[in-house]
Amino acid sequence: MSTAVLPEITAALPVATLPAAAPDPPPGRPAFASSLGLALRERWDLDRRALLGLAVLLVLALGYGVQHFWAGRPEAVAVPAPAVEGTAAVGTGSPSPGSSGGASSAGGPAPGSTAIAALVVDVSGKVRNPGLRTLPPGSRVQDALNAAGGPLPGTDLTGLNLARKVNDGEEIIVGGPPPGGPAGAAHASGPLSLSSATAAQLDALPGIGPVLAQRIIAFREQHGGFQSVDQLRQVPGFGERRLQDLRAQLRP
């Protein structure tokens, strides 16, 4: 083959087209991508910290709210029941018959007797202001003398027991013979007062022993004194014959 034909053959052959190469990245792109990834990681770290802090705040707020609600809730206060009079005696048991009998024999007031609010005594004799005087319960002879202005100067008080408690309706004679005493003295100074006589004075009367004397005093305390000698008929054990024998020696 001649050399003249080669150019024609070469021109008739197809020309192979090579793919275009990728363009080179512009300068600085790897640095931008690296900084963007770093920024995203930092942002995620910040968001995670913010979420963690927010969660802690929510837990604290919830705990405070629960504590505040629990402390402020109303509480039931137990109100003590009012004390009822007489409940102390319930459950202690009723007193035995022996104890009640002992209390009665000890000289206490009889059942049904009323407490005396005040004592009225008659202070006579050598005092500045003789007459009736009202004294509080538990008063003594000295209190009665003070209420009457005191004894007159030079009055002999030897026969008076100033520490003795007075009874309601009693007569206190200052500077004179006592209102009662032994049987012989009763006739000398006058009849014995049933409202002021002591148990010893009543016991000294003929036919009256210590038991009957205590019954007379119990009747006097229960009824506030004697209004008449005939009231002795109401004293248990005091018969009509004994009353007639002692009537001249007694007065209310």
Tab-separated table of C-alpha atoms in Angstrom, residues 75-196:
chain	number	residue	atom	x	y	z
A	75	GLU	CA	-53.959	18.281	108.447
A	76	ALA	CA	-56.635	16.853	110.687
A	77	VAL	CA	-56.288	18.117	114.259
A	78	ALA	CA	-57.568	15.858	116.998
A	79	VAL	CA	-59.909	17.796	119.289
A	80	PRO	CA	-59.984	16.398	122.846
A	81	ALA	CA	-63.393	15.384	124.042
A	82	PRO	CA	-64.816	17.663	126.749
A	83	ALA	CA	-64.486	16.282	130.221
A	84	VAL	CA	-67.752	15.160	131.719
A	85	GLU	CA	-68.283	15.635	135.424
A	86	GLY	CA	-68.578	12.419	137.285
A	87	THR	CA	-66.714	10.283	134.723
A	88	ALA	CA	-63.793	9.946	137.098
A	89	ALA	CA	-65.993	7.884	139.355
A	90	VAL	CA	-66.925	5.537	136.489
A	91	GLY	CA	-64.596	2.574	136.272
A	92	THR	CA	-63.235	2.987	139.782
A	93	GLY	CA	-65.919	0.723	141.108
A	94	SER	CA	-68.629	1.502	143.576
A	95	PRO	CA	-67.460	1.812	147.172
A	96	SER	CA	-67.730	-1.347	149.177
A	97	PRO	CA	-70.346	-1.545	151.926
A	98	GLY	CA	-67.591	-1.656	154.499
A	99	SER	CA	-66.032	1.578	153.283
A	100	SER	CA	-69.369	3.383	153.226
A	101	GLY	CA	-70.165	2.180	156.701
A	102	GLY	CA	-66.788	3.374	157.920
A	103	ALA	CA	-67.376	6.797	156.421
A	104	SER	CA	-70.754	7.074	158.152
A	105	SER	CA	-69.396	6.013	161.525
A	106	ALA	CA	-66.519	8.499	161.213
A	107	GLY	CA	-68.923	11.351	161.944
A	108	GLY	CA	-69.372	12.673	158.368
A	109	PRO	CA	-72.561	14.424	157.320
A	110	ALA	CA	-75.567	12.176	156.874
A	111	PRO	CA	-76.797	11.473	153.320
A	112	GLY	CA	-79.115	14.193	152.104
A	113	SER	CA	-77.647	16.859	154.375
A	114	THR	CA	-77.068	20.219	152.769
A	115	ALA	CA	-73.874	22.196	153.145
A	116	ILE	CA	-74.213	25.342	155.236
A	117	ALA	CA	-73.229	28.420	153.266
A	118	ALA	CA	-72.672	30.597	156.338
A	119	LEU	CA	-72.724	30.316	160.119
A	120	VAL	CA	-74.903	32.528	162.309
A	121	VAL	CA	-73.802	32.726	165.946
A	122	ASP	CA	-74.989	34.756	168.914
A	123	VAL	CA	-72.091	36.483	170.671
A	124	SER	CA	-73.162	37.798	174.075
A	125	GLY	CA	-71.536	38.872	177.307
A	126	LYS	CA	-68.598	41.203	177.693
A	127	VAL	CA	-67.935	42.174	174.054
A	128	ARG	CA	-68.060	45.562	172.375
A	129	ASN	CA	-70.869	44.730	169.935
A	130	PRO	CA	-72.912	41.756	171.163
A	131	GLY	CA	-75.521	40.191	168.923
A	132	LEU	CA	-75.886	37.929	165.915
A	133	ARG	CA	-72.864	37.589	163.691
A	134	THR	CA	-72.553	35.851	160.307
A	135	LEU	CA	-69.313	33.924	159.830
A	136	PRO	CA	-67.931	31.805	156.976
A	137	PRO	CA	-67.852	28.016	157.395
A	138	GLY	CA	-64.922	26.763	159.424
A	139	SER	CA	-64.766	29.874	161.628
A	140	ARG	CA	-63.551	29.584	165.196
A	141	VAL	CA	-64.465	31.261	168.492
A	142	GLN	CA	-61.718	33.841	167.981
A	143	ASP	CA	-63.322	34.841	164.659
A	144	ALA	CA	-66.663	35.296	166.393
A	145	LEU	CA	-65.065	37.546	169.036
A	146	ASN	CA	-63.403	39.639	166.331
A	147	ALA	CA	-66.721	39.986	164.502
A	148	ALA	CA	-68.299	41.279	167.725
A	149	GLY	CA	-65.618	43.936	168.169
A	150	GLY	CA	-63.478	41.946	170.600
A	151	PRO	CA	-63.833	41.435	174.352
A	152	LEU	CA	-64.025	44.345	176.759
A	153	PRO	CA	-60.841	45.265	178.639
A	154	GLY	CA	-60.211	43.039	181.644
A	155	THR	CA	-62.532	40.256	180.477
A	156	ASP	CA	-61.471	36.781	181.597
A	157	LEU	CA	-61.339	34.446	178.588
A	158	THR	CA	-60.083	31.426	180.494
A	159	GLY	CA	-63.305	29.477	180.027
A	160	LEU	CA	-63.336	29.964	176.239
A	161	ASN	CA	-61.551	27.718	173.770
A	162	LEU	CA	-60.652	30.316	171.150
A	163	ALA	CA	-59.483	27.639	168.701
A	164	ARG	CA	-62.764	25.704	168.728
A	165	LYS	CA	-64.821	25.709	165.536
A	166	VAL	CA	-68.260	27.234	165.973
A	167	ASN	CA	-71.544	25.696	164.867
A	168	ASP	CA	-74.465	27.352	163.167
A	169	GLY	CA	-76.906	28.749	165.741
A	170	GLU	CA	-74.400	28.574	168.591
A	171	GLU	CA	-74.395	31.042	171.487
A	172	ILE	CA	-70.993	32.229	172.680
A	173	ILE	CA	-71.017	33.833	176.123
A	174	VAL	CA	-67.922	35.939	176.793
A	175	GLY	CA	-66.888	36.569	180.404
A	176	GLY	CA	-69.641	34.391	181.910
A	177	PRO	CA	-70.415	30.735	182.595
A	178	PRO	CA	-70.454	28.481	179.542
A	179	PRO	CA	-73.820	27.648	178.008
A	180	GLY	CA	-73.354	23.976	178.883
A	181	GLY	CA	-71.177	21.699	180.941
A	182	PRO	CA	-71.611	18.883	183.413
A	183	ALA	CA	-75.071	18.159	184.724
A	184	GLY	CA	-74.607	20.146	187.911
A	185	ALA	CA	-73.241	23.128	186.036
A	186	ALA	CA	-76.173	22.979	183.637
A	187	HIS	CA	-78.607	23.655	186.463
A	188	ALA	CA	-76.426	26.454	187.834
A	189	SER	CA	-75.934	28.348	184.545
A	190	GLY	CA	-79.229	27.504	182.854
A	191	PRO	CA	-80.494	24.932	180.366
A	192	LEU	CA	-78.067	23.431	177.871
A	193	SER	CA	-78.457	24.709	174.297
A	194	LEU	CA	-79.103	21.861	171.858
A	195	SER	CA	-77.897	24.051	168.976
A	196	SER	CA	-74.445	24.681	170.462
